[in-house]
Amino acid sequence: MHELSVTQSIVEICAEHAGGARVTRVTLEVGAEAAIVPDALQFCFELCAQDTALQGAQLEIVEVPGLELKIRQMEVI
């Protein structure tokens, strides 16, 4: 399941850009042809976010055409 490594990278990137602030929401664009299962990504997010600035954050996944995976938006407090 490569979603786990993808999710670990997403959490690391968001935590780094949050600069110590608490992240409350992450919105991802996932290409329909990116070979990523959104449900698996959601499951892995909860695991990977534990004990980080993203713990408890909501993950919103927007499916778009194409192959890309992109962090569209991140909300912090």
CSV table of N, CA and C in Angstrom, one decimal:
chain,number,residue,atom,x,y,z
A,1,MET,N,0.8,-1.2,0.0
A,1,MET,CA,0.0,0.0,0.0
A,1,MET,C,0.9,1.2,0.0
A,2,HIS,N,1.1,1.8,-1.2
A,2,HIS,CA,1.9,3.0,-1.3
A,2,HIS,C,1.3,4.3,-0.7
A,3,GLU,N,0.0,4.2,-0.4
A,3,GLU,CA,-0.7,5.4,0.2
A,3,GLU,C,-0.1,5.7,1.5
A,4,LEU,N,0.4,4.8,2.2
A,4,LEU,CA,1.0,5.1,3.5
A,4,LEU,C,2.3,6.0,3.4
A,5,SER,N,3.1,5.7,2.4
A,5,SER,CA,4.3,6.5,2.2
A,5,SER,C,3.9,7.9,1.6
A,6,VAL,N,2.9,7.9,0.8
A,6,VAL,CA,2.4,9.2,0.2
A,6,VAL,C,1.9,10.0,1.4
A,7,THR,N,1.1,9.4,2.3
A,7,THR,CA,0.5,10.2,3.4
A,7,THR,C,1.6,10.6,4.3
A,8,GLN,N,2.6,9.8,4.6
A,8,GLN,CA,3.7,10.3,5.5
A,8,GLN,C,4.3,11.5,4.9
A,9,SER,N,4.5,11.6,3.6
A,9,SER,CA,5.1,12.7,3.0
A,9,SER,C,4.2,14.0,3.1
A,10,ILE,N,2.9,13.8,2.9
A,10,ILE,CA,2.0,14.9,3.0
A,10,ILE,C,2.0,15.4,4.4
A,11,VAL,N,2.0,14.6,5.4
A,11,VAL,CA,2.0,15.1,6.8
A,11,VAL,C,3.3,15.8,7.1
A,12,GLU,N,4.4,15.3,6.6
A,12,GLU,CA,5.7,16.0,6.9
A,12,GLU,C,5.7,17.3,6.2
A,13,ILE,N,5.3,17.4,5.0
A,13,ILE,CA,5.3,18.7,4.2
A,13,ILE,C,4.4,19.7,4.9
A,14,CYS,N,3.2,19.3,5.3
A,14,CYS,CA,2.3,20.2,6.0
A,14,CYS,C,2.8,20.6,7.3
A,15,ALA,N,3.3,19.7,8.1
A,15,ALA,CA,3.9,20.1,9.4
A,15,ALA,C,5.0,21.1,9.3
A,16,GLU,N,5.9,20.9,8.3
A,16,GLU,CA,7.0,21.8,8.0
A,16,GLU,C,6.5,23.2,7.7
A,17,HIS,N,5.5,23.3,6.8
A,17,HIS,CA,5.0,24.6,6.4
A,17,HIS,C,4.1,25.2,7.4
A,18,ALA,N,3.6,24.5,8.4
A,18,ALA,CA,2.8,25.0,9.5
A,18,ALA,C,3.6,25.8,10.4
A,19,GLY,N,4.9,25.5,10.5
A,19,GLY,CA,5.8,26.3,11.4
A,19,GLY,C,5.5,26.2,12.8
A,20,GLY,N,5.0,25.0,13.3
A,20,GLY,CA,4.7,24.9,14.7
A,20,GLY,C,3.2,25.1,15.0
A,21,ALA,N,2.5,25.7,14.1
A,21,ALA,CA,1.0,26.0,14.3
A,21,ALA,C,0.3,24.7,14.2
A,22,ARG,N,-0.9,24.6,14.7
A,22,ARG,CA,-1.8,23.5,14.7
A,22,ARG,C,-2.5,23.5,13.3
A,23,VAL,N,-2.5,22.4,12.6
A,23,VAL,CA,-3.2,22.3,11.3
A,23,VAL,C,-4.6,21.7,11.6
A,24,THR,N,-5.6,22.4,11.1
A,24,THR,CA,-7.0,21.9,11.3
A,24,THR,C,-7.6,21.2,10.1
A,25,ARG,N,-7.1,21.5,8.9
A,25,ARG,CA,-7.7,21.0,7.7
A,25,ARG,C,-6.6,20.9,6.6
A,26,VAL,N,-6.6,19.9,5.8
A,26,VAL,CA,-5.8,19.7,4.6
A,26,VAL,C,-6.7,19.3,3.5
A,27,THR,N,-6.6,20.1,2.4
A,27,THR,CA,-7.4,19.8,1.2
A,27,THR,C,-6.4,19.3,0.1
A,28,LEU,N,-6.7,18.1,-0.4
A,28,LEU,CA,-5.8,17.5,-1.4
A,28,LEU,C,-6.6,17.4,-2.7
A,29,GLU,N,-5.9,17.6,-3.8
A,29,GLU,CA,-6.4,17.2,-5.2
A,29,GLU,C,-5.8,15.9,-5.6
A,30,VAL,N,-6.6,14.9,-5.8
A,30,VAL,CA,-6.0,13.6,-6.2
A,30,VAL,C,-6.6,13.3,-7.6
A,31,GLY,N,-5.6,13.1,-8.5
A,31,GLY,CA,-6.0,12.8,-9.9
A,31,GLY,C,-6.6,11.4,-10.0
A,32,ALA,N,-7.7,11.3,-10.7
A,32,ALA,CA,-8.4,10.0,-10.9
A,32,ALA,C,-7.5,8.9,-11.4
A,33,GLU,N,-6.5,9.3,-12.1
A,33,GLU,CA,-5.6,8.3,-12.7
A,33,GLU,C,-4.3,8.2,-11.9
A,34,ALA,N,-4.2,8.7,-10.7
A,34,ALA,CA,-3.0,8.7,-9.9
A,34,ALA,C,-2.7,7.4,-9.2
A,35,ALA,N,-3.6,6.4,-9.3
A,35,ALA,CA,-3.4,5.1,-8.7
A,35,ALA,C,-3.3,5.2,-7.2
A,36,ILE,N,-4.2,6.1,-6.6
A,36,ILE,CA,-4.2,6.3,-5.2
A,36,ILE,C,-5.7,6.1,-4.8
A,37,VAL,N,-5.9,5.3,-3.8
A,37,VAL,CA,-7.3,5.0,-3.3
A,37,VAL,C,-7.6,6.0,-2.2
A,38,PRO,N,-8.6,6.9,-2.5
A,38,PRO,CA,-8.9,8.0,-1.5
A,38,PRO,C,-9.2,7.4,-0.1
A,39,ASP,N,-9.9,6.3,0.0
A,39,ASP,CA,-10.3,5.8,1.3
A,39,ASP,C,-9.0,5.3,2.1
A,40,ALA,N,-8.1,4.7,1.3
A,40,ALA,CA,-6.8,4.3,2.0
A,40,ALA,C,-6.0,5.5,2.4
A,41,LEU,N,-6.0,6.6,1.6
A,41,LEU,CA,-5.3,7.8,2.0
A,41,LEU,C,-5.9,8.4,3.3
A,42,GLN,N,-7.3,8.4,3.4
A,42,GLN,CA,-7.9,8.9,4.5
A,42,GLN,C,-7.6,8.1,5.8
A,43,PHE,N,-7.6,6.8,5.7
A,43,PHE,CA,-7.2,5.9,6.8
A,43,PHE,C,-5.8,6.2,7.2
A,44,CYS,N,-4.8,6.2,6.3
A,44,CYS,CA,-3.4,6.4,6.6
A,44,CYS,C,-3.2,7.8,7.2
A,45,PHE,N,-4.0,8.8,6.8
A,45,PHE,CA,-3.8,10.2,7.3
A,45,PHE,C,-4.0,10.2,8.8
A,46,GLU,N,-5.0,9.5,9.3
A,46,GLU,CA,-5.3,9.5,10.7
A,46,GLU,C,-4.1,8.9,11.5
A,47,LEU,N,-3.6,7.9,10.9
A,47,LEU,CA,-2.4,7.2,11.6
A,47,LEU,C,-1.2,8.1,11.5
A,48,CYS,N,-0.9,8.6,10.4
A,48,CYS,CA,0.4,9.4,10.2
A,48,CYS,C,0.3,10.7,11.0
A,49,ALA,N,-0.9,11.3,11.2
A,49,ALA,CA,-1.0,12.6,11.8
A,49,ALA,C,-0.9,12.5,13.3
A,50,GLN,N,-1.0,11.3,13.9
A,50,GLN,CA,-0.9,11.2,15.4
A,50,GLN,C,0.4,11.8,15.9
A,51,ASP,N,0.4,12.5,17.0
A,51,ASP,CA,1.5,13.1,17.6
A,51,ASP,C,2.3,14.1,16.7
A,52,THR,N,1.5,14.7,15.8
A,52,THR,CA,2.1,15.8,15.0
A,52,THR,C,1.2,17.0,15.0
A,53,ALA,N,1.6,18.1,14.4
A,53,ALA,CA,0.7,19.3,14.3
A,53,ALA,C,-0.6,19.1,13.6
A,54,LEU,N,-0.7,17.9,12.9
A,54,LEU,CA,-1.9,17.6,12.1
A,54,LEU,C,-2.8,16.7,12.9
A,55,GLN,N,-2.5,16.3,14.1
A,55,GLN,CA,-3.4,15.4,14.8
A,55,GLN,C,-4.8,16.0,15.0
A,56,GLY,N,-5.8,15.3,14.6
A,56,GLY,CA,-7.2,15.8,14.7
A,56,GLY,C,-7.6,16.6,13.5
A,57,ALA,N,-6.7,16.9,12.5
A,57,ALA,CA,-7.0,17.6,11.4
A,57,ALA,C,-7.9,16.9,10.4
A,58,GLN,N,-8.7,17.6,9.7
A,58,GLN,CA,-9.7,17.0,8.8
A,58,GLN,C,-9.0,16.9,7.4
A,59,LEU,N,-9.1,15.8,6.7
A,59,LEU,CA,-8.5,15.6,5.4
A,59,LEU,C,-9.7,15.7,4.4
A,60,GLU,N,-9.6,16.6,3.5
A,60,GLU,CA,-10.6,16.7,2.4
A,60,GLU,C,-10.0,16.3,1.1
A,61,ILE,N,-10.5,15.3,0.4
A,61,ILE,CA,-10.0,14.9,-0.8
A,61,ILE,C,-10.9,15.2,-2.0
A,62,VAL,N,-10.3,16.0,-2.9
A,62,VAL,CA,-11.1,16.4,-4.1
A,62,VAL,C,-10.5,15.6,-5.3
A,63,GLU,N,-11.4,14.8,-5.9
A,63,GLU,CA,-10.9,14.0,-7.1
A,63,GLU,C,-11.0,14.9,-8.3
A,64,VAL,N,-9.9,14.9,-9.1
A,64,VAL,CA,-9.8,15.7,-10.3
A,64,VAL,C,-9.3,14.8,-11.4
A,65,PRO,N,-9.5,15.2,-12.7
A,65,PRO,CA,-8.9,14.4,-13.8
A,65,PRO,C,-7.4,14.4,-13.7
A,66,GLY,N,-6.8,13.4,-14.3
A,66,GLY,CA,-5.3,13.5,-14.4
A,66,GLY,C,-4.6,12.6,-13.5
A,67,LEU,N,-3.3,12.8,-13.3
A,67,LEU,CA,-2.4,12.0,-12.6
A,67,LEU,C,-1.8,12.7,-11.3
A,68,GLU,N,-2.1,13.9,-11.2
A,68,GLU,CA,-1.4,14.7,-10.1
A,68,GLU,C,-2.0,14.4,-8.7
A,69,LEU,N,-1.2,14.6,-7.7
A,69,LEU,CA,-1.6,14.7,-6.3
A,69,LEU,C,-1.0,16.0,-5.8
A,70,LYS,N,-1.9,16.9,-5.3
A,70,LYS,CA,-1.5,18.2,-4.9
A,70,LYS,C,-2.1,18.6,-3.6
A,71,ILE,N,-1.4,19.3,-2.8
A,71,ILE,CA,-1.9,19.9,-1.6
A,71,ILE,C,-2.5,21.2,-2.0
A,72,ARG,N,-3.8,21.3,-2.0
A,72,ARG,CA,-4.5,22.5,-2.5
A,72,ARG,C,-4.5,23.6,-1.4
A,73,GLN,N,-4.8,23.2,-0.2
A,73,GLN,CA,-5.0,24.2,0.9
A,73,GLN,C,-4.7,23.5,2.2
A,74,MET,N,-4.2,24.4,3.2
A,74,MET,CA,-4.0,23.9,4.5
A,74,MET,C,-4.5,25.0,5.5
A,75,GLU,N,-5.3,24.7,6.4
A,75,GLU,CA,-5.7,25.6,7.4
A,75,GLU,C,-5.0,25.4,8.7
A,76,VAL,N,-4.6,26.5,9.3
A,76,VAL,CA,-3.8,26.4,10.6
A,76,VAL,C,-4.5,27.4,11.6
A,77,ILE,N,-4.2,27.1,12.9
A,77,ILE,CA,-4.7,28.0,13.9
A,77,ILE,C,-3.5,28.3,14.9
